[in-house]
Amino acid sequence: MQAVDTLNRQFAIPGAVSFQRGKGDLTFVELRSAGSVVNITTHGAHVTSWQPPEGEEVLFVSDESAFEPGSPIRGGVPVCFPWFGQNTTTPNAPQHGFARIHEWNVESVSIDGTGRVVVTFLLTADKSARQWWPYDFELRHTVTVDAALTLALETRNTGGEAFTFSEALHTYLRVSDVRNVSVTGLEDAEYISKTDNFSRKRAGREPLRVEAEIDRCYINTRSAISLDDPGFGRRLTVEKSGSDSTVVWNPWTRKAAATADFGDEEWPFMLCIETANAFTDAVAVAPGETHAMGASISVEQTG
Ligand code: TA6
C-alpha cells in the first residue's frame, strides 16, 4: 500500500489533487475540476463520491457500507473484474470478482490546461488474485474529472495464454425516489432477468420505470442511458464505449432488508445503471491484447 505522504509528494497538485486517509483509514484521493469534487479510494480504485458544481451528489453510498480491506463498498462505482456476479466455477470466490476488494496502486496523475484532472490506478495479478484466477493481467482504471465524470477500465493480457473475463463499472446513481424516475435508452433491448431465473426477455418501447425489485442485464446494447429525475430536477446520462451490457438494479424492500450493508429504508434513493460486459457479452483477450470499456456520466439540470 502506498503511503499517503508518499502519494502527495509524488502526485499532489495544489487545488486539484490531494491524498488523505479517510473512512476506515483507507487511502482516498480528492480531485477538483470544473467545480466538481470527486473522491476515490485506492481500495478497489473505487469512486465513492461526485459532487457536481450544482445540485445533489450524483453517487449513492449506503450509510451501512463497510470501508475496510477485503470488503466491498456498498455504493459509488464498484469495479467488478474478472467476473460479474457469482463465479460459476468457484462458488466460494468473491462475488463480482476480486478487483473491488483489492488495494490498487496509483500509477499516474495529470492536469491539462483546461483544469481537467486524470488519475490512473493499476492492479496486477498477485498471490491473492491467483488463488481465484490463474492469469497474468494489468487492469487500469482511469478516472477523468471535468464537466463530466469519465471512467475507463482497460484490461491487458500480459500472460502467455488467452483468457475470457466479464466486468462492470457497477455505478450506484443517487436519485430522489426510484419510484419517480424514468430511464430511456433500453427500449426494445433484450435482457436477462435475474429475478426471473435468469430468463431472457425483451424490453417494451416505453421508458423503463421501477415498480419492484429489478435486476436485469440488458445484452447487445451499446446505447447511452438517460435517467430523468424530476425530484432532483436533473437528467443523468451514462454514455459508454467498449460495453455490450447494461445492468439495472434496485433491491427494493425485501432484498434491501436482507442485505447487511444496505439500510432497510435506503432502497428508494438509488438505481444502479452499470456499464458492463457480462453473461453472453464476456470478453476474450489473447496474449498481449488490451480491451477497454468506458462510461462517461454527465448531469443536466432540468428543473
Ligand atoms: O448488478 C446487480 C447485482 O448483480 C445484483 O444481483 C446484486 O447482487 C448486486 O449486484 C450487488 O451485488 P453485491 O455483491 O455488491 O452485493
Coordinates of C-alpha atoms and ligand atoms in Angstrom, one line a residue:
M1 CA 0.0 0.0 0.0
Q2 CA 1.4 3.4 -1.0
A3 CA 1.7 5.8 2.0
V4 CA -0.4 9.0 1.8
D5 CA 2.6 11.3 2.3
T6 CA 4.5 9.5 -0.5
L7 CA 1.5 9.8 -2.7
N8 CA 1.2 13.5 -2.0
R9 CA 4.9 14.1 -2.6
Q10 CA 4.7 12.2 -5.9
F11 CA 1.3 13.2 -7.3
A12 CA -0.4 16.1 -5.4
I13 CA -1.5 19.2 -7.4
P14 CA -2.4 22.1 -5.2
G15 CA -6.2 22.9 -5.6
A16 CA -6.8 19.9 -7.8
V17 CA -5.4 16.6 -6.4
S18 CA -4.7 15.6 -2.8
F19 CA -4.5 12.4 -0.9
Q20 CA -5.6 11.7 2.6
R21 CA -6.7 9.0 5.0
G22 CA -10.5 8.6 5.0
K23 CA -13.2 6.3 6.3
G24 CA -11.9 3.0 7.7
D25 CA -8.4 4.5 7.4
L26 CA -8.5 3.8 3.7
T27 CA -6.5 6.0 1.3
F28 CA -8.5 8.5 -0.6
V29 CA -7.7 11.0 -3.4
E30 CA -9.8 14.1 -3.8
L31 CA -10.0 15.5 -7.3
R32 CA -11.3 19.0 -8.0
S33 CA -12.1 20.2 -11.6
A34 CA -14.7 22.4 -13.3
G35 CA -16.4 23.0 -10.0
S36 CA -16.8 19.2 -9.3
V37 CA -15.3 17.3 -6.3
V38 CA -14.7 13.6 -6.8
N39 CA -13.4 11.2 -4.1
I40 CA -11.8 7.8 -4.9
T41 CA -10.2 5.3 -2.6
T42 CA -7.3 3.1 -3.6
H43 CA -9.3 0.3 -2.1
G44 CA -10.8 -1.1 -5.3
A45 CA -9.9 2.1 -7.2
H46 CA -13.4 2.8 -6.1
V47 CA -15.1 6.2 -6.9
T48 CA -17.2 7.0 -3.8
S49 CA -18.5 10.5 -4.4
W50 CA -19.1 13.0 -7.2
Q51 CA -20.4 16.4 -6.0
P52 CA -21.1 18.3 -9.2
P53 CA -20.9 22.2 -9.4
E54 CA -24.6 22.5 -8.8
G55 CA -27.3 20.2 -7.5
E56 CA -27.2 17.0 -5.5
E57 CA -24.4 14.4 -5.1
V58 CA -24.5 12.0 -8.1
L59 CA -23.5 8.8 -6.4
F60 CA -25.3 6.8 -3.7
V61 CA -23.3 5.2 -0.9
S62 CA -25.1 3.3 1.9
D63 CA -24.8 4.6 5.4
E64 CA -24.3 0.9 6.4
S65 CA -21.4 0.4 4.0
A66 CA -18.1 -1.2 5.2
F67 CA -14.9 0.7 4.5
E68 CA -12.3 -2.0 5.1
P69 CA -9.7 -4.1 3.3
G70 CA -11.3 -7.2 1.9
S71 CA -14.8 -5.9 2.0
P72 CA -16.7 -4.2 -1.0
I73 CA -18.1 -0.7 -0.6
R74 CA -21.9 -0.6 -0.9
G75 CA -22.3 2.3 -3.4
G76 CA -20.3 4.6 -5.6
V77 CA -18.8 2.7 -8.5
P78 CA -17.5 -0.8 -7.6
V79 CA -15.1 -2.2 -10.2
C80 CA -16.3 -5.7 -11.0
F81 CA -13.5 -7.9 -12.5
P82 CA -12.6 -10.6 -13.7
W83 CA -16.2 -11.9 -13.4
F84 CA -19.6 -10.4 -12.9
G85 CA -21.9 -11.8 -10.3
Q86 CA -21.2 -15.2 -8.8
N87 CA -18.2 -17.2 -10.1
T88 CA -19.9 -20.1 -11.7
T89 CA -16.9 -22.4 -11.4
T90 CA -15.7 -21.4 -7.9
P91 CA -18.8 -20.7 -5.8
N92 CA -16.8 -19.5 -2.7
A93 CA -14.9 -16.9 -4.8
P94 CA -15.8 -13.3 -4.1
Q95 CA -19.0 -12.0 -5.7
H96 CA -18.2 -9.7 -8.7
G97 CA -14.5 -10.7 -8.7
F98 CA -11.6 -9.6 -6.5
A99 CA -10.7 -6.2 -8.1
R100 CA -13.1 -4.2 -5.9
I101 CA -11.7 -5.7 -2.7
H102 CA -8.1 -5.3 -3.6
E103 CA -5.7 -2.3 -2.9
W104 CA -4.7 -0.7 -6.2
N105 CA -1.6 1.4 -6.9
V106 CA -1.8 5.0 -8.2
E107 CA 0.1 4.9 -11.5
S108 CA -0.2 8.5 -12.8
V109 CA -1.9 11.8 -12.2
S110 CA -2.2 14.7 -14.7
I111 CA -3.9 18.0 -15.2
D112 CA -4.3 19.8 -18.5
G113 CA -4.6 23.5 -19.5
T114 CA -8.4 23.4 -19.0
G115 CA -8.1 22.0 -15.5
R116 CA -9.2 18.5 -16.5
V117 CA -7.8 16.1 -14.0
V118 CA -6.9 12.5 -14.8
V119 CA -5.8 9.7 -12.3
T120 CA -4.9 6.2 -13.3
F121 CA -5.0 3.2 -10.8
L122 CA -3.3 -0.1 -11.6
L123 CA -4.0 -3.6 -10.4
T124 CA -1.9 -6.6 -11.5
A125 CA -2.0 -10.3 -10.6
D126 CA -0.6 -11.1 -7.2
K127 CA -0.7 -14.2 -5.0
S128 CA -4.2 -13.4 -3.6
A129 CA -5.6 -12.8 -7.1
R130 CA -4.0 -16.0 -8.4
Q131 CA -5.9 -18.1 -5.7
W132 CA -9.0 -17.3 -7.7
W133 CA -7.8 -16.6 -11.3
P134 CA -4.6 -18.1 -12.8
Y135 CA -3.9 -15.4 -15.5
D136 CA -1.4 -12.5 -15.7
F137 CA -3.0 -9.2 -16.4
E138 CA -2.8 -5.4 -15.9
L139 CA -6.0 -3.7 -15.1
R140 CA -6.1 0.1 -15.3
H141 CA -8.9 2.3 -14.0
T142 CA -8.6 5.8 -15.3
V143 CA -10.8 8.5 -13.8
T144 CA -11.2 11.8 -15.6
V145 CA -12.9 14.8 -14.0
D146 CA -14.1 17.8 -15.9
A147 CA -17.7 18.8 -16.7
A148 CA -18.4 15.0 -16.7
L149 CA -17.1 12.0 -14.8
T150 CA -15.4 9.6 -17.2
L151 CA -14.3 6.1 -16.1
A152 CA -12.1 3.9 -18.3
L153 CA -11.3 0.2 -17.5
E154 CA -8.5 -1.3 -19.5
T155 CA -7.6 -4.9 -19.3
R156 CA -4.3 -6.1 -20.8
N157 CA -3.4 -9.7 -21.1
T158 CA 0.3 -9.8 -20.1
G159 CA 0.5 -13.6 -19.9
G160 CA 1.1 -16.4 -22.4
E161 CA -2.5 -17.7 -22.7
A162 CA -5.8 -16.2 -23.8
F163 CA -8.4 -15.6 -21.1
T164 CA -12.1 -14.6 -21.0
F165 CA -13.5 -12.2 -18.4
S166 CA -16.6 -10.3 -17.5
E167 CA -16.6 -6.8 -16.0
A168 CA -18.7 -3.9 -14.8
L169 CA -18.5 -0.4 -13.6
H170 CA -21.3 -1.0 -11.1
T171 CA -22.5 2.6 -10.8
Y172 CA -24.9 3.4 -8.0
L173 CA -26.7 6.6 -9.1
R174 CA -28.3 8.6 -6.4
V175 CA -32.0 9.5 -7.0
S176 CA -34.7 11.4 -5.2
D177 CA -37.1 8.4 -5.3
V178 CA -36.6 5.5 -7.6
R179 CA -40.4 5.2 -7.9
N180 CA -40.5 8.6 -9.7
V181 CA -37.6 8.3 -12.2
S182 CA -37.7 7.1 -15.8
V183 CA -34.9 5.5 -17.8
T184 CA -34.5 5.8 -21.5
G185 CA -32.1 4.0 -23.9
L186 CA -33.0 0.4 -23.2
E187 CA -36.3 0.3 -25.2
D188 CA -36.6 -2.9 -27.2
A189 CA -33.4 -4.3 -25.8
E190 CA -33.1 -8.0 -24.8
Y191 CA -32.3 -8.7 -21.2
I192 CA -31.6 -11.4 -18.8
S193 CA -33.8 -11.2 -15.7
K194 CA -32.1 -12.4 -12.5
T195 CA -35.4 -12.0 -10.6
D196 CA -37.0 -14.4 -13.1
N197 CA -34.5 -17.3 -13.0
F198 CA -32.2 -15.6 -15.5
S199 CA -34.8 -15.9 -18.2
R200 CA -34.4 -13.9 -21.4
K201 CA -37.0 -11.2 -22.1
R202 CA -37.3 -8.1 -24.3
A203 CA -38.0 -4.6 -23.1
G204 CA -41.0 -2.6 -24.3
R205 CA -41.0 0.6 -26.3
E206 CA -41.8 2.8 -23.3
P207 CA -39.2 4.3 -20.9
L208 CA -38.3 2.0 -18.0
R209 CA -39.9 2.7 -14.7
V210 CA -39.1 0.8 -11.5
E211 CA -42.1 -0.5 -9.5
A212 CA -40.5 -3.5 -7.8
E213 CA -37.1 -5.3 -7.3
I214 CA -35.3 -5.1 -10.6
D215 CA -32.1 -7.0 -11.6
R216 CA -31.7 -7.1 -15.3
C217 CA -28.7 -7.4 -17.6
Y218 CA -29.6 -5.8 -21.0
I219 CA -27.4 -7.5 -23.6
N220 CA -26.1 -6.5 -27.0
T221 CA -26.8 -2.9 -26.2
R222 CA -24.3 0.0 -26.6
S223 CA -26.7 2.9 -26.3
A224 CA -26.4 5.8 -23.9
I225 CA -28.8 5.6 -20.9
S226 CA -30.6 8.6 -19.5
L227 CA -32.2 8.8 -16.1
D228 CA -34.8 11.6 -15.6
D229 CA -35.2 12.6 -12.0
P230 CA -37.9 15.2 -11.6
G231 CA -37.4 15.2 -7.8
F232 CA -33.8 16.3 -8.1
G233 CA -34.6 18.4 -11.2
R234 CA -31.9 16.6 -13.3
R235 CA -31.1 14.2 -16.1
L236 CA -28.2 11.8 -15.6
T237 CA -26.8 10.3 -18.8
V238 CA -24.3 7.4 -19.0
E239 CA -22.6 7.1 -22.3
K240 CA -20.5 4.0 -22.8
S241 CA -17.8 2.6 -25.0
G242 CA -16.5 -1.0 -25.3
S243 CA -19.5 -2.3 -23.4
D244 CA -22.3 -4.5 -24.8
S245 CA -24.2 -4.9 -21.5
T246 CA -26.1 -2.6 -19.2
V247 CA -27.2 -3.8 -15.8
V248 CA -30.1 -2.1 -14.0
W249 CA -30.6 -3.0 -10.3
N250 CA -32.6 -1.9 -7.4
P251 CA -33.1 -4.3 -4.4
W252 CA -36.5 -2.9 -3.4
T253 CA -37.7 -3.6 0.2
R254 CA -37.1 -7.4 0.7
K255 CA -33.6 -7.6 -0.8
A256 CA -32.5 -4.3 0.9
A257 CA -33.7 -5.7 4.3
A258 CA -31.8 -8.9 3.7
T259 CA -28.6 -7.1 2.8
A260 CA -26.4 -6.4 5.8
D261 CA -24.6 -3.4 4.4
F262 CA -27.7 -1.8 2.9
G263 CA -30.1 0.2 5.1
D264 CA -33.7 -1.1 5.1
E265 CA -35.0 2.4 4.1
E266 CA -32.3 3.3 1.6
W267 CA -33.5 1.5 -1.5
P268 CA -35.7 4.4 -2.8
F269 CA -32.6 6.6 -3.1
M270 CA -30.6 4.6 -5.6
L271 CA -30.6 2.9 -9.0
C272 CA -27.7 1.0 -10.4
I273 CA -27.0 1.7 -14.1
E274 CA -24.0 -0.4 -14.7
T275 CA -21.7 -0.3 -17.7
A276 CA -20.7 -3.9 -18.3
N277 CA -19.7 -6.9 -20.4
A278 CA -21.5 -9.7 -18.6
F279 CA -23.1 -13.1 -19.3
T280 CA -23.1 -13.7 -23.1
D281 CA -21.1 -10.4 -23.5
A282 CA -18.0 -11.7 -21.8
V283 CA -14.7 -10.6 -23.4
A284 CA -11.8 -12.8 -24.7
V285 CA -8.3 -11.3 -24.9
A286 CA -5.3 -13.0 -26.5
P287 CA -1.8 -12.7 -25.0
G288 CA -0.6 -9.1 -25.4
E289 CA -4.1 -7.8 -26.3
T290 CA -5.9 -5.0 -24.5
H291 CA -9.7 -4.4 -24.1
A292 CA -11.1 -1.0 -23.0
M293 CA -14.5 -0.3 -21.6
G294 CA -15.6 3.3 -20.6
A295 CA -18.5 5.1 -19.0
S296 CA -19.0 8.9 -19.1
I297 CA -21.6 10.2 -16.7
S298 CA -23.0 13.7 -17.2
V299 CA -25.5 15.8 -15.3
E300 CA -28.0 18.2 -16.8
Q301 CA -30.2 20.3 -14.5
T302 CA -33.8 20.2 -15.8
G303 CA -35.8 21.9 -13.2
Ligands
TA6_1 O1 -25.5 -5.8 -10.5 C1 -26.6 -6.4 -9.9 C2 -26.1 -7.4 -8.9 O2 -25.5 -8.5 -9.6 C3 -27.3 -7.9 -8.1 O3 -27.7 -9.2 -8.4 C4 -26.9 -7.7 -6.6 O4 -26.2 -8.9 -6.2 C5 -25.9 -6.5 -6.8 O5 -25.2 -6.8 -8.0 C6 -25.0 -6.2 -5.6 O6 -24.0 -7.2 -5.5 P1 -23.0 -7.1 -4.2 O7 -22.1 -8.3 -4.4 O8 -22.3 -5.8 -4.3 O9 -23.9 -7.2 -3.1

